[in-house]
PDB file of C-alpha atoms in Angstrom:
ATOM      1  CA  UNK A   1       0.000   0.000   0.000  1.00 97.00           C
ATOM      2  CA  UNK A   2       1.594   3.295  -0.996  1.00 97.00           C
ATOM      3  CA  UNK A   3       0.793   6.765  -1.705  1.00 96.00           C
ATOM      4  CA  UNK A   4       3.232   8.601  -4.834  1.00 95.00           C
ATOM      5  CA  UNK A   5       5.687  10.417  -3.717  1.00 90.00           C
ATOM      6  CA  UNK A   6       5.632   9.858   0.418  1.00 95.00           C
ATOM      7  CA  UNK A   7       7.802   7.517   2.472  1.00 96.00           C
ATOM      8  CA  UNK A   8       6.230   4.615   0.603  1.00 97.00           C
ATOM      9  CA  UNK A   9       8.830   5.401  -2.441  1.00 98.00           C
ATOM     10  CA  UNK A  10      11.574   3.611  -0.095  1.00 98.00           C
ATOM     11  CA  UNK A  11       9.948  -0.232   0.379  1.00 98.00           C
ATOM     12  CA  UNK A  12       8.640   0.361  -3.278  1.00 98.00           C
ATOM     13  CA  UNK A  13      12.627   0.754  -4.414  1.00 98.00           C
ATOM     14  CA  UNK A  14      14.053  -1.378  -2.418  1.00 98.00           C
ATOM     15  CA  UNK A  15      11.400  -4.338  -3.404  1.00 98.00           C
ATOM     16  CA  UNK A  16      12.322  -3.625  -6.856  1.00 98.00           C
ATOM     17  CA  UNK A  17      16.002  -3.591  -6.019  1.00 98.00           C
ATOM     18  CA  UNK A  18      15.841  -7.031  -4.642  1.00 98.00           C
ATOM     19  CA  UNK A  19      13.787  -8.327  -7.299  1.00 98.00           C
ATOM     20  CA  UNK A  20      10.988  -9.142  -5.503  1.00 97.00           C
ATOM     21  CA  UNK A  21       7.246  -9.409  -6.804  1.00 95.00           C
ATOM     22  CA  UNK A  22       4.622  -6.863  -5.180  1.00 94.00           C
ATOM     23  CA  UNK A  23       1.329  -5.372  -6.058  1.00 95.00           C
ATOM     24  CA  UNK A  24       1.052  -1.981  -5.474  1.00 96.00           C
ATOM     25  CA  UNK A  25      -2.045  -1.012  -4.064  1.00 97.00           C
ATOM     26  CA  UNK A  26      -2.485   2.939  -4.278  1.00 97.00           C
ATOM     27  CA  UNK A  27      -3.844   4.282  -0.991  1.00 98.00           C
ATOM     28  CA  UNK A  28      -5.159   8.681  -1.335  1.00 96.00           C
ATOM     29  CA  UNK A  29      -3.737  10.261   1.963  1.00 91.00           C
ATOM     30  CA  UNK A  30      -6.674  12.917   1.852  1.00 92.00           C
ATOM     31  CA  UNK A  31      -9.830  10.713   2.135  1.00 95.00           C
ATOM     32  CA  UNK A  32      -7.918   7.045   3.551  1.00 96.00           C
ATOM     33  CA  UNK A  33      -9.203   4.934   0.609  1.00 97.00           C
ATOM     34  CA  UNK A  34      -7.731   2.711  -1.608  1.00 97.00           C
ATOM     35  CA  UNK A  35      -8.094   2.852  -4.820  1.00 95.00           C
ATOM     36  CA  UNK A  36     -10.737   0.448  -5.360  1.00 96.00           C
ATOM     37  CA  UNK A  37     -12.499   2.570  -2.810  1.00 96.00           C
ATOM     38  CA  UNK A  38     -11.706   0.436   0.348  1.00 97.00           C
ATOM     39  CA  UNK A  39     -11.603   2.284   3.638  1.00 98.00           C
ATOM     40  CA  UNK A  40      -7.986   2.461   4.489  1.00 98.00           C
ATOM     41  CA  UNK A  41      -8.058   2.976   8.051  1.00 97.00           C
ATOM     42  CA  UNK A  42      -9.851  -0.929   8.202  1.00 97.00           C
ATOM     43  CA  UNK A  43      -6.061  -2.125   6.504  1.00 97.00           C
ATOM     44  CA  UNK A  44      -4.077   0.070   8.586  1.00 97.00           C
ATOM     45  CA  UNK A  45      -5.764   1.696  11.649  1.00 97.00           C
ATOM     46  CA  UNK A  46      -2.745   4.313  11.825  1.00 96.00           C
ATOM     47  CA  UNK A  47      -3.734   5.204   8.301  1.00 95.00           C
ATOM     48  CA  UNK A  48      -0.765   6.121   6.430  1.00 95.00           C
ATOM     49  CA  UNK A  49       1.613   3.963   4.573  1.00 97.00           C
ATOM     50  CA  UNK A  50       3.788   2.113   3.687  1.00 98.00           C
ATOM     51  CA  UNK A  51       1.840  -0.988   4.802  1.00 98.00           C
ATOM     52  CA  UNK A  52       3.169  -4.348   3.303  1.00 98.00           C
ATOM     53  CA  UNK A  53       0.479  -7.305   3.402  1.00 97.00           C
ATOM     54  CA  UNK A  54       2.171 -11.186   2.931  1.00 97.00           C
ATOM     55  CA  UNK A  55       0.707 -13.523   0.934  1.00 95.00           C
ATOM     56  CA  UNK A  56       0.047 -15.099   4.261  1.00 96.00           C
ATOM     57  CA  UNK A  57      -2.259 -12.143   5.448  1.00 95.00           C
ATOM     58  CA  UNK A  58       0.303 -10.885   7.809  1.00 97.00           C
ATOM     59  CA  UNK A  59       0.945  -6.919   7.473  1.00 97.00           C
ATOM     60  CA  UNK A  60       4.039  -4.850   8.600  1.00 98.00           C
ATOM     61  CA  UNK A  61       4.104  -1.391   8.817  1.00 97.00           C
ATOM     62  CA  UNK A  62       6.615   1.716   8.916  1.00 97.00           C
ATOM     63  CA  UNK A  63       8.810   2.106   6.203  1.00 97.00           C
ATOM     64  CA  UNK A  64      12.407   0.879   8.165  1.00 98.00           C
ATOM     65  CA  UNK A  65      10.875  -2.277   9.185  1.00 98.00           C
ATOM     66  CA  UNK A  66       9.356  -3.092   6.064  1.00 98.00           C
ATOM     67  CA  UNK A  67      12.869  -2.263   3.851  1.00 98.00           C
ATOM     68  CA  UNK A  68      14.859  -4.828   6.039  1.00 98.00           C
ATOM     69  CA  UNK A  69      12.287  -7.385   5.982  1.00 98.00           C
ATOM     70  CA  UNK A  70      12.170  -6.983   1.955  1.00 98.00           C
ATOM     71  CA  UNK A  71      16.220  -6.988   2.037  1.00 98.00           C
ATOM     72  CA  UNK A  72      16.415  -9.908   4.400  1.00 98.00           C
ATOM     73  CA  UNK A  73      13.775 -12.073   1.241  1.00 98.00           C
ATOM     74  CA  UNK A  74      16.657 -10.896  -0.832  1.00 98.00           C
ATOM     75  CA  UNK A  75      20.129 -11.338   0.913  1.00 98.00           C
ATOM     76  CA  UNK A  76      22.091 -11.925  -2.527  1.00 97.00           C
ATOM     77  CA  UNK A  77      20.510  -8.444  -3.510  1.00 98.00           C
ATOM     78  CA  UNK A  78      22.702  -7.047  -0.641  1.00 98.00           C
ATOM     79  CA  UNK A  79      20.412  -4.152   0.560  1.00 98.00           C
ATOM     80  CA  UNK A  80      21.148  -4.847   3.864  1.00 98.00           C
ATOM     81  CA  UNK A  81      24.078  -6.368   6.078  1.00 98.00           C
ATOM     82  CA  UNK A  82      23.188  -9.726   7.628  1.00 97.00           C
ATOM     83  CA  UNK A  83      21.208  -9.655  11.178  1.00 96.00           C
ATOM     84  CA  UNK A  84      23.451  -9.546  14.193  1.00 96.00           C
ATOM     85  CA  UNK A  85      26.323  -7.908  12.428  1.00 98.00           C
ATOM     86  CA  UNK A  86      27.526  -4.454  13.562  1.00 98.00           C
ATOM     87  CA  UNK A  87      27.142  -3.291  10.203  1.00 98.00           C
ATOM     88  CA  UNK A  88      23.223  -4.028  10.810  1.00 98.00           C
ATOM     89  CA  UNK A  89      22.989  -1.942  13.894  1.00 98.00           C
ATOM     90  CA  UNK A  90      24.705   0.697  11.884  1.00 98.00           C
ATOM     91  CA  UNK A  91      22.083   0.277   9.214  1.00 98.00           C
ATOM     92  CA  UNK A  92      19.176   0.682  12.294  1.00 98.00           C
ATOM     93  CA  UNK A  93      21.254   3.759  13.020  1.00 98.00           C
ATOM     94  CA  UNK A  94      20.608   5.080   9.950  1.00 98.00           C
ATOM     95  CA  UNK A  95      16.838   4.366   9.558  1.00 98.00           C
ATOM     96  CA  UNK A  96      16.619   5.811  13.286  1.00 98.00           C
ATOM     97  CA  UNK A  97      18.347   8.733  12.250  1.00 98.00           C
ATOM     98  CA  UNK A  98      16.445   9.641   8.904  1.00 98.00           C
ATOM     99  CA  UNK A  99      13.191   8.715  10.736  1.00 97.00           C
ATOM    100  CA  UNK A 100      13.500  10.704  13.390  1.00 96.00           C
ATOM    101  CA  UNK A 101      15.820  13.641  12.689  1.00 96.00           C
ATOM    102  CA  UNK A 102      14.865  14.050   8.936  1.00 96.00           C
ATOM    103  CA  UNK A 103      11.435  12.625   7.727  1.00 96.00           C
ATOM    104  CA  UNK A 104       9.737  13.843  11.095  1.00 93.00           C
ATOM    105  CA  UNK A 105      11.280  17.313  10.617  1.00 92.00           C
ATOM    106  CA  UNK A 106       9.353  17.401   6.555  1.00 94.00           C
ATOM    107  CA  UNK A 107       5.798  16.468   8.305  1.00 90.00           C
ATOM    108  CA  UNK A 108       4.982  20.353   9.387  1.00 92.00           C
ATOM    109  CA  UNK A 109       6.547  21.858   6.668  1.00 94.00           C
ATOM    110  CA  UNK A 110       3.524  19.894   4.652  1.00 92.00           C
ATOM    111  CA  UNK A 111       0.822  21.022   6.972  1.00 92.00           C
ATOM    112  CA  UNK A 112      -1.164  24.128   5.820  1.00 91.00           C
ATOM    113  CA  UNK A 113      -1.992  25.854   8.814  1.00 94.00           C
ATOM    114  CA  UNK A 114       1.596  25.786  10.464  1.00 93.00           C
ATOM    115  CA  UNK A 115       2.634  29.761  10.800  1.00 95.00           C
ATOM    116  CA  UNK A 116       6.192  30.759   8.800  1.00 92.00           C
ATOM    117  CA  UNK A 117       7.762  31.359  11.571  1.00 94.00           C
ATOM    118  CA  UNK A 118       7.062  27.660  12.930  1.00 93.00           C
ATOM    119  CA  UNK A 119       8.452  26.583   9.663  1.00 93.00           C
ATOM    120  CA  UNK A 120      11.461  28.262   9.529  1.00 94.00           C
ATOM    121  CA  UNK A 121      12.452  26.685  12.783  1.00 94.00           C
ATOM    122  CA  UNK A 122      11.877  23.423  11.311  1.00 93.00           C
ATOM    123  CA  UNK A 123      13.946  24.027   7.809  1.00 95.00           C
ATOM    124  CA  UNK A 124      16.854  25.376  10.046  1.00 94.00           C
ATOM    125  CA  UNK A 125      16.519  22.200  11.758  1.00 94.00           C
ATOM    126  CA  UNK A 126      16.544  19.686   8.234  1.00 96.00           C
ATOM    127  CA  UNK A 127      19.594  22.042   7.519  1.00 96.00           C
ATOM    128  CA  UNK A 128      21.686  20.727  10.335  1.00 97.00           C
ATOM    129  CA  UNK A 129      20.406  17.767   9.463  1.00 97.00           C
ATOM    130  CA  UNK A 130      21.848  17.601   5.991  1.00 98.00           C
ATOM    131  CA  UNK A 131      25.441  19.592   7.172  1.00 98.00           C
ATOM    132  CA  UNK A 132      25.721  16.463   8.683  1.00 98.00           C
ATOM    133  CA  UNK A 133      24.464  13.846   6.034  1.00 98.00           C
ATOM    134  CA  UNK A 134      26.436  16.061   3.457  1.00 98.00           C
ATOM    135  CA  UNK A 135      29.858  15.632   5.808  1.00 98.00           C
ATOM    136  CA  UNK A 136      28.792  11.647   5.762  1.00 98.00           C
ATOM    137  CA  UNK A 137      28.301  11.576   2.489  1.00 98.00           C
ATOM    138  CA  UNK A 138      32.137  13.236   1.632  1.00 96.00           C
ATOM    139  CA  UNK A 139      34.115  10.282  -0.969  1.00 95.00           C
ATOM    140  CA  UNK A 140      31.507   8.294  -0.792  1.00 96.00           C
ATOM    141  CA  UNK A 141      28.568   7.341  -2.706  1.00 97.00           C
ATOM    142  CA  UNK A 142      26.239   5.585  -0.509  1.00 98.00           C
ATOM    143  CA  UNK A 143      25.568   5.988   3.329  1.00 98.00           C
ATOM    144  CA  UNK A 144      26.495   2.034   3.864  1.00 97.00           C
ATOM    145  CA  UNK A 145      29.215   2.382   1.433  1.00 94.00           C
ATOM    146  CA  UNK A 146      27.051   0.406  -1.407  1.00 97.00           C
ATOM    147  CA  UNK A 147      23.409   1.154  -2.084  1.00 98.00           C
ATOM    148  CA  UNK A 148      21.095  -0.161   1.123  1.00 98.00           C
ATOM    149  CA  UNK A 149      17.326   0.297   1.972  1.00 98.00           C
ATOM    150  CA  UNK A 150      18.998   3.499   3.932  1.00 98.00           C
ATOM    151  CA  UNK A 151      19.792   4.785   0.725  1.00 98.00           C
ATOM    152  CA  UNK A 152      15.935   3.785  -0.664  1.00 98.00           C
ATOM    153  CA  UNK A 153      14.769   5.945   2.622  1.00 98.00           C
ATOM    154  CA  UNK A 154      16.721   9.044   2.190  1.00 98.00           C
ATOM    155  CA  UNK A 155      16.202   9.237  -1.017  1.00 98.00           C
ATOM    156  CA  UNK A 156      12.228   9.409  -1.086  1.00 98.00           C
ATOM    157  CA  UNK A 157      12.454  12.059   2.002  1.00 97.00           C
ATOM    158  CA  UNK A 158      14.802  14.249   0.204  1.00 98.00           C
ATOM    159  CA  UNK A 159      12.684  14.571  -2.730  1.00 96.00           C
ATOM    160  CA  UNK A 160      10.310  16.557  -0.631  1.00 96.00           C
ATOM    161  CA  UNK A 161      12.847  19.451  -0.836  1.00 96.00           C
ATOM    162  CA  UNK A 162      11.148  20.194  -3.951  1.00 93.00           C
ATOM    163  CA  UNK A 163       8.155  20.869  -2.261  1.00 92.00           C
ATOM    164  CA  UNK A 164       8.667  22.616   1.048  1.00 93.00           C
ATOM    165  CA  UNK A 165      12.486  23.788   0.734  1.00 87.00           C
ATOM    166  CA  UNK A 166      15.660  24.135   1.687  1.00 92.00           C
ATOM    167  CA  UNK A 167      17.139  24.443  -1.704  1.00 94.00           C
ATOM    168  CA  UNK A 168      19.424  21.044  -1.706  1.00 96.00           C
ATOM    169  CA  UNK A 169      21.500  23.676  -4.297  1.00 96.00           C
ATOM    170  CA  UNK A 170      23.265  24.469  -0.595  1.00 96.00           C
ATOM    171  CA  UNK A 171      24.590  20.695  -0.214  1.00 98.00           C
ATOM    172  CA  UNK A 172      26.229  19.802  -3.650  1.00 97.00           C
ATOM    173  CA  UNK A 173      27.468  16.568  -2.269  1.00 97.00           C
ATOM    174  CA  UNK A 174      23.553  16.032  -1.207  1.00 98.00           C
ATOM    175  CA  UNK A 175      22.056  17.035  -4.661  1.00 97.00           C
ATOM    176  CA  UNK A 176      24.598  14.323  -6.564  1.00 98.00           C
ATOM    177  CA  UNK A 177      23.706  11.764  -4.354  1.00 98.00           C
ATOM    178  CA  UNK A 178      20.010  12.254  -5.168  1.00 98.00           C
ATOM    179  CA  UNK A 179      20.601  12.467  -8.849  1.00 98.00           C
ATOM    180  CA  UNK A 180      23.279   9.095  -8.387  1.00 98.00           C
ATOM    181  CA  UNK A 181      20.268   7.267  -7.062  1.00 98.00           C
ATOM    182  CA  UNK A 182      17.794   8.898  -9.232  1.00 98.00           C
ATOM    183  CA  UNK A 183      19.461   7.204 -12.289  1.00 98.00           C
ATOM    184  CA  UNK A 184      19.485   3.661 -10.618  1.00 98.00           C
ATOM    185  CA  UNK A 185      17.261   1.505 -13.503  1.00 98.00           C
ATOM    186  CA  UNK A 186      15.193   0.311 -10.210  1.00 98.00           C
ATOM    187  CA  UNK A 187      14.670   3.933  -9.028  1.00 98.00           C
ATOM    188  CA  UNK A 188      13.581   4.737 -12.332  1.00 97.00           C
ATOM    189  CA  UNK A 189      11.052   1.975 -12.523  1.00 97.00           C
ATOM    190  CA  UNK A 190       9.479   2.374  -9.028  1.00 97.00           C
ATOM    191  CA  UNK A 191       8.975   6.734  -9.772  1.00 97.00           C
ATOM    192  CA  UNK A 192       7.372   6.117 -13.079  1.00 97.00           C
ATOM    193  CA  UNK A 193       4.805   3.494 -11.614  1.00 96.00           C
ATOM    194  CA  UNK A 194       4.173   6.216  -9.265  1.00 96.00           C
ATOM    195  CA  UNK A 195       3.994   8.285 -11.954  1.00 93.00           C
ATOM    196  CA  UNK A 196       6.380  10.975 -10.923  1.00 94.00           C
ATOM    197  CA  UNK A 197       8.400  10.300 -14.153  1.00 87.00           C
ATOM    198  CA  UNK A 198       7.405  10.169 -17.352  1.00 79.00           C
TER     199      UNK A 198
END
């Protein structure tokens, strides 16, 4: 269950990545239906996405759970270390880390009624934020070193710069690592059956 252009985008790449079947099942954030006209909130009582439903009936939901259970179907894929590993728990660092610190800080920035001034606080926030992605990010291509589902996550969050702000022109090494994913052939599939590319 996704929604174009939200946190969804990260399972929805990283599925793709691994080579793994799915059925996307578009979900409209506004009025919590699917788009067969199902109530949502039955699915998913928190009713947003990502929500991914096993052929089994069993459903996970948030968006870092779901990416390492869709790298673990996929090991060979390499989206994610193997459980136990430090490398793992540096992985969980950085879902924790773009959950919390980044996506969280895009929410208000999306909300209508939330005065400037209440905004500004938060972009100076996602600016800190990405001084010290950017500083991460120096010689290398990939948070983990190689694409992972962290990459899939930050990714989808970033692109809400376009939206709400701060320019990403201010983090060159942050803009090139968007575009470097961007051009992955799995990325590419996953935005245009969202249809944010044509």
């Amino acid at each position: 269950y996704y929604a174009p252009g939200v946190c969804s985008l990260s399972p929805h790449i990283v599925a793709r990545e691994a080579g793994l079947p799915l059925t996307l099942v578009r979900v409209d954030n506004k009025n919590k239906k699917t788009e067969s006209g199902e109530d949502y909130r039955a699915i998913n009582p928190k009713g947003y996405v990502p929500l991914l439903e096993l052929d089994n009936g069993v459903r996970l939901t948030e968006g870092p759970a779901i990416v390492q259970y869709l790298a673990d179907q996929a090991p060979a894929a390499k989206l994610a270390p193997a459980n136990g590993t430090l490398e793992r728990y540096q992985l969980q660092e950085w879902l924790n880390f773009i959950t919390s610190e980044v996506h969280k800080q895009f929410s208000p920035l999306f909300d209508p009624t939330m005065p400037t001034e209440a905004k500004e606080k938060f972009l100076t926030k996602l600016a800190t934020r990405f001084d010290w992605v950017s500083e991460q990010l120096q010689g290398r291509d990939y948070l983990m070193g190689s694409f992972s589902v962290a990459d899939a996550y930050l990714f989808a969050v970033l692109g809400w710069t376009k939206f709400t702000g701060p320019d990403l022109a201010r983090w060159p090494v942050l803009q090139a690592y968007v575009a470097r994913i961007a051009a992955r052939p799995h990325v590419q599939e996953a935005l245009k059956a969202e249809g944010l590319l044509k």
